[in-house]
PDB file of C-alpha atoms in Angstrom:
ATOM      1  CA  UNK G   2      19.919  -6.072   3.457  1.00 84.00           C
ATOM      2  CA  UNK G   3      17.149  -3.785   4.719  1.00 85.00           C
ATOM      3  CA  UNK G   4      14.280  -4.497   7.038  1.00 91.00           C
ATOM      4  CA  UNK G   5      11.630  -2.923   7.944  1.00 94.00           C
ATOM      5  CA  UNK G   6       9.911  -3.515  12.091  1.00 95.00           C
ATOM      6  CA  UNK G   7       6.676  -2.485  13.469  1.00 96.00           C
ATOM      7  CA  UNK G   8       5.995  -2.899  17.019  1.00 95.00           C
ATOM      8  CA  UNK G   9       3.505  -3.700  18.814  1.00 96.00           C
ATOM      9  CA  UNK G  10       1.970  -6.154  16.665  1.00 95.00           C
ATOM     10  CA  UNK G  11      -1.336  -6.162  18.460  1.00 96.00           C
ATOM     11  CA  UNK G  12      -2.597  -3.790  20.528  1.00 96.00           C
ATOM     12  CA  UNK G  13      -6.153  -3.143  22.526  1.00 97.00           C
ATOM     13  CA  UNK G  14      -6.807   0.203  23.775  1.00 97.00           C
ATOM     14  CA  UNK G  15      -9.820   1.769  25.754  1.00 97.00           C
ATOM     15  CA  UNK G  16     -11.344   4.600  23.951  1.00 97.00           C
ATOM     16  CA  UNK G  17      -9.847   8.267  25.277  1.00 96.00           C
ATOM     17  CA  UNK G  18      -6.049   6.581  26.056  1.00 97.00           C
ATOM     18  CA  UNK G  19      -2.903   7.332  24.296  1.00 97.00           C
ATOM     19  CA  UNK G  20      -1.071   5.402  21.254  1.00 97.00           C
ATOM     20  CA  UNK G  21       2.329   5.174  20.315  1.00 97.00           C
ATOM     21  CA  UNK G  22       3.270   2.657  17.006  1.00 98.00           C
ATOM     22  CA  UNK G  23       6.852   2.376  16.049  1.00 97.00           C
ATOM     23  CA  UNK G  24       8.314   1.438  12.707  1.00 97.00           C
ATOM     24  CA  UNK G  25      12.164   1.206  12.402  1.00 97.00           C
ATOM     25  CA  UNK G  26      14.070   0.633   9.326  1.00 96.00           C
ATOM     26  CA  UNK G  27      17.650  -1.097   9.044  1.00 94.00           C
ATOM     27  CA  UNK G  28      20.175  -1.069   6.524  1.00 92.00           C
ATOM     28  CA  UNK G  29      19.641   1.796   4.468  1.00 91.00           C
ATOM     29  CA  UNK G  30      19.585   5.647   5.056  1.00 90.00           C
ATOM     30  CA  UNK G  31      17.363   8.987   4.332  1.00 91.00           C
ATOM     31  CA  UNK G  32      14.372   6.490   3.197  1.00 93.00           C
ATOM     32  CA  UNK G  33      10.788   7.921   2.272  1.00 93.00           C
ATOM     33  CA  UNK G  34       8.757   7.346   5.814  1.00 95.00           C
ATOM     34  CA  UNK G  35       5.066   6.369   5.292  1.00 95.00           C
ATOM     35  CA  UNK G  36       1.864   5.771   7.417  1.00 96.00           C
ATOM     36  CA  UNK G  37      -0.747   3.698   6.026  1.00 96.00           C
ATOM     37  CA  UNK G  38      -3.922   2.670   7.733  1.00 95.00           C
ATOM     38  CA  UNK G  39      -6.131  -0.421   6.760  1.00 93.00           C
ATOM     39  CA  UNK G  40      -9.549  -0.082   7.949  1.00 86.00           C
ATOM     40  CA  UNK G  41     -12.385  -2.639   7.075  1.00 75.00           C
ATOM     41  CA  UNK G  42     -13.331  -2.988   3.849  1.00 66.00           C
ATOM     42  CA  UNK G  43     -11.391   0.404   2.916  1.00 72.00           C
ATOM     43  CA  UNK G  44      -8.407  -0.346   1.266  1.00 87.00           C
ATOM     44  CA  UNK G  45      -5.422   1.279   1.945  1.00 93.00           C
ATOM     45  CA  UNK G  46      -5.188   5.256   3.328  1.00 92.00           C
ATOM     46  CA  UNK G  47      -2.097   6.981   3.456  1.00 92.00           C
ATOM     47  CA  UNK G  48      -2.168   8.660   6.973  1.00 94.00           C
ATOM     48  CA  UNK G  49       1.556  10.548   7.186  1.00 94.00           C
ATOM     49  CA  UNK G  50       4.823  10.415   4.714  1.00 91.00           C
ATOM     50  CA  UNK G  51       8.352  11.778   5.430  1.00 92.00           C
ATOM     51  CA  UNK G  52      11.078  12.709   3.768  1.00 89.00           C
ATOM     52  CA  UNK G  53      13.498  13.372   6.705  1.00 91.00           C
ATOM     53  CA  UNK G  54      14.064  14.224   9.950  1.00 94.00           C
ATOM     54  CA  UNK G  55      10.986  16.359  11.738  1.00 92.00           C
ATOM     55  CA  UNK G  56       9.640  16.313   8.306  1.00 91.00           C
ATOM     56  CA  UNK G  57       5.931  15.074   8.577  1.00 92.00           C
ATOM     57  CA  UNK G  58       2.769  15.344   5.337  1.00 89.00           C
ATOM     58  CA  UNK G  59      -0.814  14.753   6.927  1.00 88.00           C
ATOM     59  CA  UNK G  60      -2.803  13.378   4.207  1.00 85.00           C
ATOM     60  CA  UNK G  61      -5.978  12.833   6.123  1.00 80.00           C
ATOM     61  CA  UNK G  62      -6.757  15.280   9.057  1.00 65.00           C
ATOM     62  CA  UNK G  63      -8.071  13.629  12.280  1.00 78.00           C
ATOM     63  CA  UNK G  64      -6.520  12.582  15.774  1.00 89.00           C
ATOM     64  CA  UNK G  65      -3.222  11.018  14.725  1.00 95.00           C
ATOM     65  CA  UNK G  66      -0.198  12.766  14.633  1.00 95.00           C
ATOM     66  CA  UNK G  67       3.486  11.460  13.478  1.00 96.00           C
ATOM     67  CA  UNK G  68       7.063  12.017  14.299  1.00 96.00           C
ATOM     68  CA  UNK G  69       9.822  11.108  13.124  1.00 97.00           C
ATOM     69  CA  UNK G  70      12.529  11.757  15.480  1.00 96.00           C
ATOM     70  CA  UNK G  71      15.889   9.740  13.985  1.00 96.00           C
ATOM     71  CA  UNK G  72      16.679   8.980  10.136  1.00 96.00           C
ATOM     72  CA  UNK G  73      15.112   5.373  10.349  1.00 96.00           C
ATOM     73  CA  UNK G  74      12.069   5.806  12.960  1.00 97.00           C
ATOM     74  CA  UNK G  75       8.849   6.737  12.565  1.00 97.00           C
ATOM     75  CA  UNK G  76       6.323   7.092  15.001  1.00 98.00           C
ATOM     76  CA  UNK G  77       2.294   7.079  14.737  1.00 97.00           C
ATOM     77  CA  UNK G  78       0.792   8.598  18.131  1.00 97.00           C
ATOM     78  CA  UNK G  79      -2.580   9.954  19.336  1.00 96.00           C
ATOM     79  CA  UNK G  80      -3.220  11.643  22.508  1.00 95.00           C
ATOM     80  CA  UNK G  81      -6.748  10.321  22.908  1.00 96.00           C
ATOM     81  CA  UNK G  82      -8.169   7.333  20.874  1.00 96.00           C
ATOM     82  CA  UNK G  83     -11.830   6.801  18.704  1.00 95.00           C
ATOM     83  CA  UNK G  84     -13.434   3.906  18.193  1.00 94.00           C
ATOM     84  CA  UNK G  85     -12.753   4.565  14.443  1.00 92.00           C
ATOM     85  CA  UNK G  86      -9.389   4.766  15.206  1.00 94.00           C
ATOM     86  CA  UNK G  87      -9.287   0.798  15.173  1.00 94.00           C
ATOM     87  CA  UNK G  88      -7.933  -1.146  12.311  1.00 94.00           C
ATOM     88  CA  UNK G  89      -4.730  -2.481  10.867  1.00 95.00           C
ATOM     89  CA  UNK G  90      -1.126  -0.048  10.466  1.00 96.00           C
ATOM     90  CA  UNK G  91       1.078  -0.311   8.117  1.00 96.00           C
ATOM     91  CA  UNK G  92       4.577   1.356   8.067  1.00 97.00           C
ATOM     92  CA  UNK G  93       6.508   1.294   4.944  1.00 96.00           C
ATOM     93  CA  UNK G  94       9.962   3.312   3.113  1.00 95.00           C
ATOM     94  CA  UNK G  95      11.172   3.596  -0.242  1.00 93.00           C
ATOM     95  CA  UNK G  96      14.113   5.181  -1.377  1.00 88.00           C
ATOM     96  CA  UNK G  97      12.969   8.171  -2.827  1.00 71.00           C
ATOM     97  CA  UNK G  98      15.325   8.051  -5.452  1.00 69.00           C
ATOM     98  CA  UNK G  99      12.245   7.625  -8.177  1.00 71.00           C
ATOM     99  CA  UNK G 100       8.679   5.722  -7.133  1.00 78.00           C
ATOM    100  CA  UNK G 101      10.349   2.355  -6.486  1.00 84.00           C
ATOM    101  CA  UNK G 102       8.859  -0.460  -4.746  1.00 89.00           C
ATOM    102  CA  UNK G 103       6.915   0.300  -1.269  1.00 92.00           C
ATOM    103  CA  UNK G 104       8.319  -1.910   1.326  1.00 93.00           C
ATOM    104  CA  UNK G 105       6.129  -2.965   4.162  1.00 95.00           C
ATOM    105  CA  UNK G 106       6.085  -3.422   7.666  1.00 94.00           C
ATOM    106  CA  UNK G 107       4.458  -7.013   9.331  1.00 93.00           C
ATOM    107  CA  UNK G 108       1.536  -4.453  10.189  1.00 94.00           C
ATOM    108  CA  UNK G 109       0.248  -3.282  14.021  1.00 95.00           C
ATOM    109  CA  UNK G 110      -3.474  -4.397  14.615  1.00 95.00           C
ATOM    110  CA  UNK G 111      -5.181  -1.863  16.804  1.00 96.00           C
ATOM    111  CA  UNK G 112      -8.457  -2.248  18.602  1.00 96.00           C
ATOM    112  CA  UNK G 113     -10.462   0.290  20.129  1.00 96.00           C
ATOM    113  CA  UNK G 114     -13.073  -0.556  22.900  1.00 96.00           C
TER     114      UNK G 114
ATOM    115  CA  UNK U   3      -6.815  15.016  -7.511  1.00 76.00           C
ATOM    116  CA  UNK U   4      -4.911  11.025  -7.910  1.00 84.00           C
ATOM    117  CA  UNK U   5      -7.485   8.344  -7.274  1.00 92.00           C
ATOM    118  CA  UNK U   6      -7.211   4.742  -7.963  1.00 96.00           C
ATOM    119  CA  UNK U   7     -10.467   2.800  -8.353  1.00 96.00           C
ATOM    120  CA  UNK U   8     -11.191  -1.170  -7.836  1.00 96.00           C
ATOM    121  CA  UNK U   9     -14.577  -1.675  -8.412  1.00 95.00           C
ATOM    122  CA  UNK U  10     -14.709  -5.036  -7.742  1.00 96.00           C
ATOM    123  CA  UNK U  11     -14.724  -5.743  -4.277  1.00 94.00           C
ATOM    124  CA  UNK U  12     -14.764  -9.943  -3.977  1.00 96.00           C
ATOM    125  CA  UNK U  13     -14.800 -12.107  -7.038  1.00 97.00           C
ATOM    126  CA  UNK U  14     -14.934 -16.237  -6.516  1.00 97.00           C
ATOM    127  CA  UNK U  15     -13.435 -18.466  -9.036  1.00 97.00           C
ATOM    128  CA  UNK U  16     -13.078 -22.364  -8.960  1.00 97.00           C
ATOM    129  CA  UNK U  17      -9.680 -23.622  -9.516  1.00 97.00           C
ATOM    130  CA  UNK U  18      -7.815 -23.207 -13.213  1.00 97.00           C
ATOM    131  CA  UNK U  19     -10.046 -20.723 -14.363  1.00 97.00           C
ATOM    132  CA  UNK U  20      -8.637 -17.238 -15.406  1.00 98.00           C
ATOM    133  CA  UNK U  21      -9.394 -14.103 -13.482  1.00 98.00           C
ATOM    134  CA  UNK U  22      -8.983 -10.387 -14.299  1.00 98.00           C
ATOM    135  CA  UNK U  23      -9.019  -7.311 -11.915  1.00 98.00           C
ATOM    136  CA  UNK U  24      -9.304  -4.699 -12.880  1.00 98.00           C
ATOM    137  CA  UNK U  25      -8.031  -0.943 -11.970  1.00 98.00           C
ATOM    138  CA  UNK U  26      -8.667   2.375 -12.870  1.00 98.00           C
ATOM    139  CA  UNK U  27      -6.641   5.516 -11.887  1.00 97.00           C
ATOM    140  CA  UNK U  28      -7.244   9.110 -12.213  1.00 95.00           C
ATOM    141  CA  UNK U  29      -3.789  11.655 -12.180  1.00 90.00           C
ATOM    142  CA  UNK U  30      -2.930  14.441 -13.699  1.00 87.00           C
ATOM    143  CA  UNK U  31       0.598  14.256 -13.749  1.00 86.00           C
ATOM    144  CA  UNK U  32       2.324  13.146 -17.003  1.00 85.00           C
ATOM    145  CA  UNK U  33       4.717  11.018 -15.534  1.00 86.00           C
ATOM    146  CA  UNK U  34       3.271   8.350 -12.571  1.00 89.00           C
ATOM    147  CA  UNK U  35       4.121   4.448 -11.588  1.00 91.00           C
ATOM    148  CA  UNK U  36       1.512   1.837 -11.001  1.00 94.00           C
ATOM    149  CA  UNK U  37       1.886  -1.066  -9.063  1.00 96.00           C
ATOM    150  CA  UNK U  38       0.242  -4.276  -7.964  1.00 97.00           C
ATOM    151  CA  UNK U  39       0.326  -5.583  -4.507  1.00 97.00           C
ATOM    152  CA  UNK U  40      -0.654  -8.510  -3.303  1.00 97.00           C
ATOM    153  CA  UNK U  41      -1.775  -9.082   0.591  1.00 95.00           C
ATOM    154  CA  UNK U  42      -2.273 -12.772   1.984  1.00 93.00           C
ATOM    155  CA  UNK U  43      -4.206 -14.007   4.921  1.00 89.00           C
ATOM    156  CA  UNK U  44      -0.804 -13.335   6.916  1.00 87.00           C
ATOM    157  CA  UNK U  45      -1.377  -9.298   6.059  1.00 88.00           C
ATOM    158  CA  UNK U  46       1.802  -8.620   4.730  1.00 88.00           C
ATOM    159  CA  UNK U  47       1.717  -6.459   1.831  1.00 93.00           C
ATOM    160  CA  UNK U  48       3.906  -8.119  -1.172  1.00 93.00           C
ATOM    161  CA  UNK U  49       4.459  -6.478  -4.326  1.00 94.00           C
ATOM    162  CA  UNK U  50       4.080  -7.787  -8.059  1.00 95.00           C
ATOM    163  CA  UNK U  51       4.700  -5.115 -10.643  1.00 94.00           C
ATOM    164  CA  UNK U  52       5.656  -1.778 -11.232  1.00 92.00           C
ATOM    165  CA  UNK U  53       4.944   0.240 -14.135  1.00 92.00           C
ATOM    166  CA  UNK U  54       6.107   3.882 -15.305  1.00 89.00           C
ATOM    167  CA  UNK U  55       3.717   6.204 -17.609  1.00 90.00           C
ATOM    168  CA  UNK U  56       5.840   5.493 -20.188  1.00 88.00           C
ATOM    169  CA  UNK U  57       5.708   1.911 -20.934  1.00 87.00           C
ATOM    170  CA  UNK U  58       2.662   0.701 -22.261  1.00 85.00           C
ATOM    171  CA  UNK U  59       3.846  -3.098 -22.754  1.00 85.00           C
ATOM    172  CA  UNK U  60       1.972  -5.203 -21.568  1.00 86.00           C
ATOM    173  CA  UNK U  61       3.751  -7.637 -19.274  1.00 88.00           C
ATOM    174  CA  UNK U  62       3.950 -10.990 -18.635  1.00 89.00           C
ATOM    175  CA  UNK U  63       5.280 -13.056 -15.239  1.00 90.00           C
ATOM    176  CA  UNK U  64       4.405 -16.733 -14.754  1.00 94.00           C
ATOM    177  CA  UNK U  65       0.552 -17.098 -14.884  1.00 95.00           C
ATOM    178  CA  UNK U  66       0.766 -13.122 -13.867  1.00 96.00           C
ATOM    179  CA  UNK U  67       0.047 -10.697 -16.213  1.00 95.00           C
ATOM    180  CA  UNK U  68      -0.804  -6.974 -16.502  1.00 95.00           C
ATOM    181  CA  UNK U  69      -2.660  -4.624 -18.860  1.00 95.00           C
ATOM    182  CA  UNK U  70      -1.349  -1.186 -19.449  1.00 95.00           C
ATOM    183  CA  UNK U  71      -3.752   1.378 -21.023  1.00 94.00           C
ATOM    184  CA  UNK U  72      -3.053   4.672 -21.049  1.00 93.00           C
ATOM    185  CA  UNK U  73      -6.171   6.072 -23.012  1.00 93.00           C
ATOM    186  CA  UNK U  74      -8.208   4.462 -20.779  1.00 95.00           C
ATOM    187  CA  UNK U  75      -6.594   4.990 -17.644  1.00 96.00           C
ATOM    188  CA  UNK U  76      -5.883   1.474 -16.725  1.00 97.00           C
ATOM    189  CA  UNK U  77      -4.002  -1.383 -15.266  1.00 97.00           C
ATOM    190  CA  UNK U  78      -5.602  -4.818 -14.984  1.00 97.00           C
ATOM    191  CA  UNK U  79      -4.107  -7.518 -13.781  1.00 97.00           C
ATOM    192  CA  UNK U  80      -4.741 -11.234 -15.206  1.00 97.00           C
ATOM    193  CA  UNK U  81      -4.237 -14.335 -13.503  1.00 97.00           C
ATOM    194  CA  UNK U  82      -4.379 -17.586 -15.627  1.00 97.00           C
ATOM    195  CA  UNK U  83      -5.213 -21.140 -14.328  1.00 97.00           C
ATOM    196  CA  UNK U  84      -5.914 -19.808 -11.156  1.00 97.00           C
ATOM    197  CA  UNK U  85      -4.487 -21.420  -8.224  1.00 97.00           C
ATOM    198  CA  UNK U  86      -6.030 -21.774  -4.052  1.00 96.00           C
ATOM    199  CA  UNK U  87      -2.925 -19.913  -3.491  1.00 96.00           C
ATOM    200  CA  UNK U  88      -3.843 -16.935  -5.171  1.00 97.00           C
ATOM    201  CA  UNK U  89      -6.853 -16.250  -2.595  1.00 97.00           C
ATOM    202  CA  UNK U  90      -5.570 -12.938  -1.121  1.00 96.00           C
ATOM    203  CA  UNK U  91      -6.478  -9.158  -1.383  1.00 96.00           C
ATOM    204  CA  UNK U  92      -4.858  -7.374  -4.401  1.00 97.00           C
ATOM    205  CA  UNK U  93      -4.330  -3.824  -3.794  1.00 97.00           C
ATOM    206  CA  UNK U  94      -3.764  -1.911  -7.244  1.00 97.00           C
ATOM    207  CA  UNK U  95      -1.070   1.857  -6.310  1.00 96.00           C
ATOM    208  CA  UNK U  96      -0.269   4.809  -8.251  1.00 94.00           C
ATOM    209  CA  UNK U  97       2.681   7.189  -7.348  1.00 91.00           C
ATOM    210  CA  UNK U  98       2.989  10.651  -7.944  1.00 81.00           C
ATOM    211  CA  UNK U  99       5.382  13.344  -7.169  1.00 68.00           C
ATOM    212  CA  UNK U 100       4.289  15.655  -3.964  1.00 61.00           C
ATOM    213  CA  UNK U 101       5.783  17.873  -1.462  1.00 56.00           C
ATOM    214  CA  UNK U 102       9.355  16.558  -2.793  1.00 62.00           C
ATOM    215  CA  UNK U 103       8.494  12.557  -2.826  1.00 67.00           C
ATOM    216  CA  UNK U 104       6.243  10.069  -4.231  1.00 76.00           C
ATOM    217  CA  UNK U 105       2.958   9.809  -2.605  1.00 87.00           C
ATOM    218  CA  UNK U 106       1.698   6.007  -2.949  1.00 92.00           C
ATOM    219  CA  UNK U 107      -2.232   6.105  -3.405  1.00 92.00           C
ATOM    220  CA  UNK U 108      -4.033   2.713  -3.261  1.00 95.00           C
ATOM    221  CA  UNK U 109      -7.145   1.586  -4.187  1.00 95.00           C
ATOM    222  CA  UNK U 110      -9.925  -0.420  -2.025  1.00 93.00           C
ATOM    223  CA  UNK U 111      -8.536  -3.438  -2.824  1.00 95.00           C
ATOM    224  CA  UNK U 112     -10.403  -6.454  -4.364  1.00 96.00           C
ATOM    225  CA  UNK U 113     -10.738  -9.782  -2.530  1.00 96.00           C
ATOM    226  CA  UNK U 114      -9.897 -13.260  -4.485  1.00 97.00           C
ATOM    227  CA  UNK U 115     -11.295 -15.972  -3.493  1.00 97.00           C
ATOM    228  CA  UNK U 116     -10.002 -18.916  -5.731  1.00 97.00           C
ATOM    229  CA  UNK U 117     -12.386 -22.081  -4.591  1.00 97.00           C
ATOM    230  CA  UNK U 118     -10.939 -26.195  -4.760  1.00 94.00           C
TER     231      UNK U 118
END
């Protein structure tokens, strides 16, 4: 069966440092890649979707950037955090066969002080 | 552009009484999905229903169901005899084709609060 991991689950970070989020997906291959970011009161933003390998969308331009370096990983990183950066991450595939069901990650709660 | 709208940000029921969100989307594409999503306390994202563009039956799961209208560009969601355990964030999704996959666009999400 597939799964779907997000690490690290919480995560506190001075404003101006560095972030790194990974999201790994098991038992399938080529999925849809997507990074979704849940601020406060503000629903659900799409951030970064991938098809394959090196291939990264931007949806929203700002101080995030994504990778994805292997088949099943995707990373979320930023070279120098915002406050507004905080809130809650969600990774998630599909199989981009047709718009099936979004699977989720457990989530990666970032603050920024 | 694809939007999806929830306009209602928190509604409060008391136990058993029915409850409808309700969701409006905005595409231009002739063929889209809609989904429902439901998000706990825990903050796992689980999903309820999907929907293609071209299936306008309404649908019916349990005390779940969902509205489908196309000429007015929405999907509601109904849930009868609510239950405490429904109190979670429901997150209504459309999906379009772009750049060579489906973009998932969700909407602000509207907080249940079912009351004892």
């Amino acid at each position: 069966s597939q799964t779907i991991h997000q690490w690290p689950a919480t995560l506190v970070q001075p404003v101006g440092s560095p972030l790194s989020l990974e999201c790994t997906v098991e038992g399938t291959s080529n999925p849809n890649l997507y990074w979704y970011r849940q601020a406060a009161g503000r629903g659900l933003q799409l951030l970064f979707y991938s098809v394959g390998i090196g291939q990264i969308s931007s949806e929203v331009p700002q101080n995030l950037s994504a990778s994805r370096p292997q088949d099943r990983q995707f990373i979320l990183s930023s070279k120098k955090l915002l406050l507004s950066d905080s809130g809650f991450y969600l990774c998630a595939w599909t199989t981009g066969v047709s718009a099936g069901e979004l699977f989720f990650g457990e989530g990666s709660r970032l603050t920024v002080l | 552009a694809q939007k999806v709208t929830q306009a209602q940000t928190e509604i409060s029921v008391v136990e058993k009484e029915d409850v409808t969100l309700d969701c409006v989307y905005e595409t231009r594409d002739t063929t889209y999905y809609l989904f429902w999503y439901k998000q706990p306390p825990s903050g796992e994202l689980v999903f309820l229903i999907r929907r293609n563009s071209f299936d306008e039956q309404n649908e019916i799961s349990g005390r779940y169901s969902w509205n489908f209208q196309k000429s007015t560009s929405s999907f509601n969601f109904t849930i009868t005899a609510s239950q405490v355990v429904d109190s979670a964030v429901y997150f209504c999704a459309l999906s379009e084709v772009g750049s060579g996959t489906y973009k998932y666009i969700f909407g602000t999400g509207t907080r249940l609060k079912v009351l004892a």
